[in-house]
Tab-separated table of C-alpha atoms in Angstrom:
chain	number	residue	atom	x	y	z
A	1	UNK	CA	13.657	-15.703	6.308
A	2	UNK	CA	15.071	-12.236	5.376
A	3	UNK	CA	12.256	-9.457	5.748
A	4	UNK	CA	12.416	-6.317	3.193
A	5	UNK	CA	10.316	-3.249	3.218
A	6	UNK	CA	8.523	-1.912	0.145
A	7	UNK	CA	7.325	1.305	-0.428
A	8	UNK	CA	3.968	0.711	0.650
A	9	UNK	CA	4.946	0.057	4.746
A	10	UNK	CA	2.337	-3.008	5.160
A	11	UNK	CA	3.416	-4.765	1.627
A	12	UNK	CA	6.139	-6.775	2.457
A	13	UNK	CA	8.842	-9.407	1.067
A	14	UNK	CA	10.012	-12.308	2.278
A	15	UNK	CA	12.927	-13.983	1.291
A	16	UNK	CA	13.473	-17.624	2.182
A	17	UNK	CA	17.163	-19.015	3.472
A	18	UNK	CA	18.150	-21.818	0.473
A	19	UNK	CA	20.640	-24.354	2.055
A	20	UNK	CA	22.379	-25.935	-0.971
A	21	UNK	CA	24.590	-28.987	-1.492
A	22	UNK	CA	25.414	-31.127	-4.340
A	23	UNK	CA	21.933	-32.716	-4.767
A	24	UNK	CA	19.988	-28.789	-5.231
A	25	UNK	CA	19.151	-26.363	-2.085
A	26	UNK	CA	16.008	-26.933	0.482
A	27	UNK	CA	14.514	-23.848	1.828
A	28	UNK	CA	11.217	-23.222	4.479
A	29	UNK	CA	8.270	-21.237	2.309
A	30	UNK	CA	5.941	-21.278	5.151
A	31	UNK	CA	5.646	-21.454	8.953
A	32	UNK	CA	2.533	-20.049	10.218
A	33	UNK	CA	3.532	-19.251	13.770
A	34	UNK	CA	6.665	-17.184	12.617
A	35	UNK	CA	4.025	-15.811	9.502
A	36	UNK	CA	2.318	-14.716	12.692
A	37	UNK	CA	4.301	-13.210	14.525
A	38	UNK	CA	6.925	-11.334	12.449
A	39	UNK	CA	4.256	-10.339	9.586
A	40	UNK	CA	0.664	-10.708	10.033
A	41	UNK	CA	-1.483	-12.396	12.553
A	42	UNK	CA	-3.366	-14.093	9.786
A	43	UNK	CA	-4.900	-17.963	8.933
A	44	UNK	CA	-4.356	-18.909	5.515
A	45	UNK	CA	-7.283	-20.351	4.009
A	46	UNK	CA	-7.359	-21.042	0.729
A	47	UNK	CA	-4.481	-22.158	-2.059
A	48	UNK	CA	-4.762	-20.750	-5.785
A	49	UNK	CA	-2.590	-21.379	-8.663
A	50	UNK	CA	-2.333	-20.031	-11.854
A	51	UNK	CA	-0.802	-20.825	-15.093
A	52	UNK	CA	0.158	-17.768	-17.443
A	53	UNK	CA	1.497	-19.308	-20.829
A	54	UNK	CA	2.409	-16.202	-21.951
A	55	UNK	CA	5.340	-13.558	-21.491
A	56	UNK	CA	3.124	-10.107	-21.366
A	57	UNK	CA	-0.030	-11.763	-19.364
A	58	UNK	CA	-1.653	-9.502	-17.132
A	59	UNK	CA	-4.159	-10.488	-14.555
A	60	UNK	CA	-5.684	-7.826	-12.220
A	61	UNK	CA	-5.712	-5.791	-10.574
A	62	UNK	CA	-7.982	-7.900	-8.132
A	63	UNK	CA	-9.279	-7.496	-5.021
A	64	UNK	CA	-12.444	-8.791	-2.657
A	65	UNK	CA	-14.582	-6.106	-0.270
A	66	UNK	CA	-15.688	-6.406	3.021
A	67	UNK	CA	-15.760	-8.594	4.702
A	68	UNK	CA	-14.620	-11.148	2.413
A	69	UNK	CA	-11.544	-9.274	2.014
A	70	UNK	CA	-8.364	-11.227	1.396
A	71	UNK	CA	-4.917	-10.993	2.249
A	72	UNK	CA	-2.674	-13.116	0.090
A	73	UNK	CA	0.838	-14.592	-0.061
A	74	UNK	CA	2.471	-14.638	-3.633
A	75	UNK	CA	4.760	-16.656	-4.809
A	76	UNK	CA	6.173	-17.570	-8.388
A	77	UNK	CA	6.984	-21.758	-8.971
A	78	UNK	CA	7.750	-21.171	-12.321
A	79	UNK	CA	8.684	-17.759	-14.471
A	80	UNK	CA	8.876	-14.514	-13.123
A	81	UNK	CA	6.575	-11.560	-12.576
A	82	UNK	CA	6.329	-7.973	-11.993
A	83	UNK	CA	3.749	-7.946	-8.864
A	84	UNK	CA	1.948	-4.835	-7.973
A	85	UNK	CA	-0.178	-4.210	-5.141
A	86	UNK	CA	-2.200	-1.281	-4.852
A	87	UNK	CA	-3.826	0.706	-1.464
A	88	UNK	CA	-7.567	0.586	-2.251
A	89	UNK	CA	-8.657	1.428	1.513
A	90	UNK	CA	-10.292	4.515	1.056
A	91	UNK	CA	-9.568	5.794	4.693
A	92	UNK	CA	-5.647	5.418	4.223
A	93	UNK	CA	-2.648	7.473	4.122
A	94	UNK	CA	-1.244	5.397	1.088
A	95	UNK	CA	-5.098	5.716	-0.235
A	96	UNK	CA	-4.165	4.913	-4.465
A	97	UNK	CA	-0.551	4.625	-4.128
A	98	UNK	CA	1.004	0.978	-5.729
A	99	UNK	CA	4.122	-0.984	-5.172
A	100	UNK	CA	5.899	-3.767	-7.057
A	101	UNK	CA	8.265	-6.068	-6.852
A	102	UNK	CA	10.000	-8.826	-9.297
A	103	UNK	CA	9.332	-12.360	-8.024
A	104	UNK	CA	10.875	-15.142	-9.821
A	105	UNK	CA	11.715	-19.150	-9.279
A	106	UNK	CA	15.055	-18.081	-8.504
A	107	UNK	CA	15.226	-17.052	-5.605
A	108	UNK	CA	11.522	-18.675	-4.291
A	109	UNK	CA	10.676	-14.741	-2.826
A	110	UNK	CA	7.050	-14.152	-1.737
A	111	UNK	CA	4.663	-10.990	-1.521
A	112	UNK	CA	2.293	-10.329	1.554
A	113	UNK	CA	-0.662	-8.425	0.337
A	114	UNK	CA	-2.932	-7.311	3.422
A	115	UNK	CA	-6.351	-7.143	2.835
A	116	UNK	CA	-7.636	-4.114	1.352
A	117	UNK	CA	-4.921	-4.038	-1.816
A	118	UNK	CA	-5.905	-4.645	-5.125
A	119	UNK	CA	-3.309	-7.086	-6.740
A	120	UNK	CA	-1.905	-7.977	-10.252
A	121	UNK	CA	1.132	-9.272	-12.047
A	122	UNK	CA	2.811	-8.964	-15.729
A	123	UNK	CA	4.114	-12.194	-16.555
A	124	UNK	CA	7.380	-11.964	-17.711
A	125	UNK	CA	8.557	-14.903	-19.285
A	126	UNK	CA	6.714	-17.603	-20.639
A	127	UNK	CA	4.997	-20.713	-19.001
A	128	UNK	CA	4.683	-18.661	-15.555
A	129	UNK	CA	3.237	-20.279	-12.657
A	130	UNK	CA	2.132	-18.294	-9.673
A	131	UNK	CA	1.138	-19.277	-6.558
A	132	UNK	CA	-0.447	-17.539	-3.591
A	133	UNK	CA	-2.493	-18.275	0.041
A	134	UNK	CA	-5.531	-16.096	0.553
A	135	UNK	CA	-7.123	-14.941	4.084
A	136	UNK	CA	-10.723	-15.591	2.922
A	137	UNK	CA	-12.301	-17.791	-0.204
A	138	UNK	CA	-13.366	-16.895	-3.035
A	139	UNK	CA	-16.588	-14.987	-3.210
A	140	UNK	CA	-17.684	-14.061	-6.087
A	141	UNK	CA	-19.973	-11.067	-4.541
A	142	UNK	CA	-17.253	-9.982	-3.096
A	143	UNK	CA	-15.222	-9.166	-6.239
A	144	UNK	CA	-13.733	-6.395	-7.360
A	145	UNK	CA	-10.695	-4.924	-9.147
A	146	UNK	CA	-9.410	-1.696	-10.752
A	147	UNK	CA	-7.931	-1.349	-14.359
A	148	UNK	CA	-4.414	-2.200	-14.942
A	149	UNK	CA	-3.788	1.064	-17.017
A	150	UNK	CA	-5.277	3.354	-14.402
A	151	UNK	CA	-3.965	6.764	-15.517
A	152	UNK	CA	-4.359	8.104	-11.710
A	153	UNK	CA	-1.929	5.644	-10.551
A	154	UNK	CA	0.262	5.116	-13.414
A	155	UNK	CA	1.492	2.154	-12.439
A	156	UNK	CA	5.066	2.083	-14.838
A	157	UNK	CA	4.081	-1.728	-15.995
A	158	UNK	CA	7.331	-2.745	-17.934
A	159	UNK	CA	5.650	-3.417	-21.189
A	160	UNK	CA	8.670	-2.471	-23.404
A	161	UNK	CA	8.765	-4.857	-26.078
A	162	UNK	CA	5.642	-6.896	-24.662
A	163	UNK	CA	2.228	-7.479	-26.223
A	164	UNK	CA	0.303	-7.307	-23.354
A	165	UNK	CA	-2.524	-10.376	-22.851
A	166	UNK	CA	-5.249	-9.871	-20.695
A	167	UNK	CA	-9.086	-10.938	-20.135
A	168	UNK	CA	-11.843	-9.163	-21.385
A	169	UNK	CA	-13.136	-9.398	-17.585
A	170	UNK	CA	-9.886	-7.219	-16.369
A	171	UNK	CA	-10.328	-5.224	-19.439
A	172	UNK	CA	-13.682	-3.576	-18.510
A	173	UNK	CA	-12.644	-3.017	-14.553
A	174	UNK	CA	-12.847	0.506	-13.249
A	175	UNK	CA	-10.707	2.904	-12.337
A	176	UNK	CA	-9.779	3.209	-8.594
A	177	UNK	CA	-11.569	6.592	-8.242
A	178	UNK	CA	-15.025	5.567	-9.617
A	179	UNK	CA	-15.461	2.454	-7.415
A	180	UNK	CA	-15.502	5.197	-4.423
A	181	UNK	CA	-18.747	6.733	-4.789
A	182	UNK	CA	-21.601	7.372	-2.537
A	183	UNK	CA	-22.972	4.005	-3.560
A	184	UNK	CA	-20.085	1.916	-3.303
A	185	UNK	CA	-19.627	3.034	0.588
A	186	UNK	CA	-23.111	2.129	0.982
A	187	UNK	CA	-22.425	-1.716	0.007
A	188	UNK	CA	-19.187	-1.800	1.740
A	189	UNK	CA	-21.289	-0.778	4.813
A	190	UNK	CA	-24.674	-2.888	4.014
C-alpha cells in the first residue's frame, strides 16, 4: 500500500498495490493490523454504500459529534469523485481548513477521514458508487454537517459544466462558523 500526504496532515491516501495478469489485477483494500499500525489505531464498525446516479451529486458535508464521532474509510467501486474533508475540531490548528482528493475505480484509492472532519463528495460521472467503513454507527443524534457552499471555506468544488444535485437535507445545513456557538459547546460537553 503506497501512503500519500494531503494537505490536511491527518487526512490521508492510500493507494493499493494491483498485481495484474491476463485474467484482470488482484489488489489488498484492507488489513486491519497494518490499518493499525501505519494509519490509525482504529476498529471499523460499520459498512455504508451509496449509489449516486448522477454526474454533479453532492452529498455532505457530513459529520457525527461526540462521542459518536466517526472516522471513515472512502472508497469509490464505481465512478469517480471529488472527496473533501473538512477540520471541524474547534480546538485545532487546521480548525476550517478542507482537503480533497479525486478517487476513482481506477486505481481502487481510499480516503482516511479521522473523526472530527466533516465529509462530502461531487460525483463526477454517472452511476457512482461509493463505499466507506465508519469508526462508530450511525446515530442519528449525533448528526451534523456544514453547507457544501460555505463561503468561509470556499471549498473550489469543480462544478464547471455540472448541474449540481443535492438533498434538501444538505441544502439547509449550516455554515461551519454558526454550529460553534456557546450552545453547541454546551451539547458537545453534556
Amino acid at each position: 500500500m503506497r501512503i500519500e500526504a494531503t494537505s490536511l496532515r491527518d487526512v490521508i491516501k492510500i493507494t493499493p498495490r494491483h498485481f495484474n495478469d491476463s485474467r484482470g489485477y488482484f489488489c489488498e483494500l484492507y488489513r486491519e493490523e497494518w490499518f493499525r499500525k501505519e494509519i490509525a489505531d482504529v476498529r471499523f464498525v460499520q459498512d455504508n454504500q451509496s449509489l449516486s446516479w448522477r454526474e454533479g451529486t453532492l452529498r455532505g458535508l457530513h459529520f457525527q459529534r461526540a462521542p459518536a464521532a466517526q472516522g471513515k474509510l472512502v472508497r469509490v467501486v464505481a465512478g469517480a469523485i471529488f472527496d473533501v474533508a473538512v477540520d471541524a475540531r474547534p480546538y485545532s490548528e487546521t480548525f476550517g481548513q478542507w482537503t480533497a482528493v479525486e478517487l476513482s475505480e481506477e486505481d481502487d484509492a481510499q480516503l482516511w477521514i479521522p473523526e472530527g472532519f466533516a465529509h462530502g463528495f461531487l460525483s463526477l460521472s454517472p452511476r457512482t458508487i461509493v463505499q466507506y467503513k465508519v469508526t462508530a454507527p450511525y446515530n442519528p443524534t449525533a448528526e451534523n454537517g456544514v453547507i457544501w457552499n460555505d463561503p468561509d471555506l470556499a471549498i473550489d468544488w469543480p462544478l464547471a459544466g455540472r448541474e449540481v444535485h443535492i438533498s434538501s437535507k444538505d441544502a439547509d445545513l449550516p455554515r461551519l462558523r454558526d454550529l460553534f456557538t456557546p450552545a453547541f459547546s454546551r451539547k458537545e460537553t453534556a
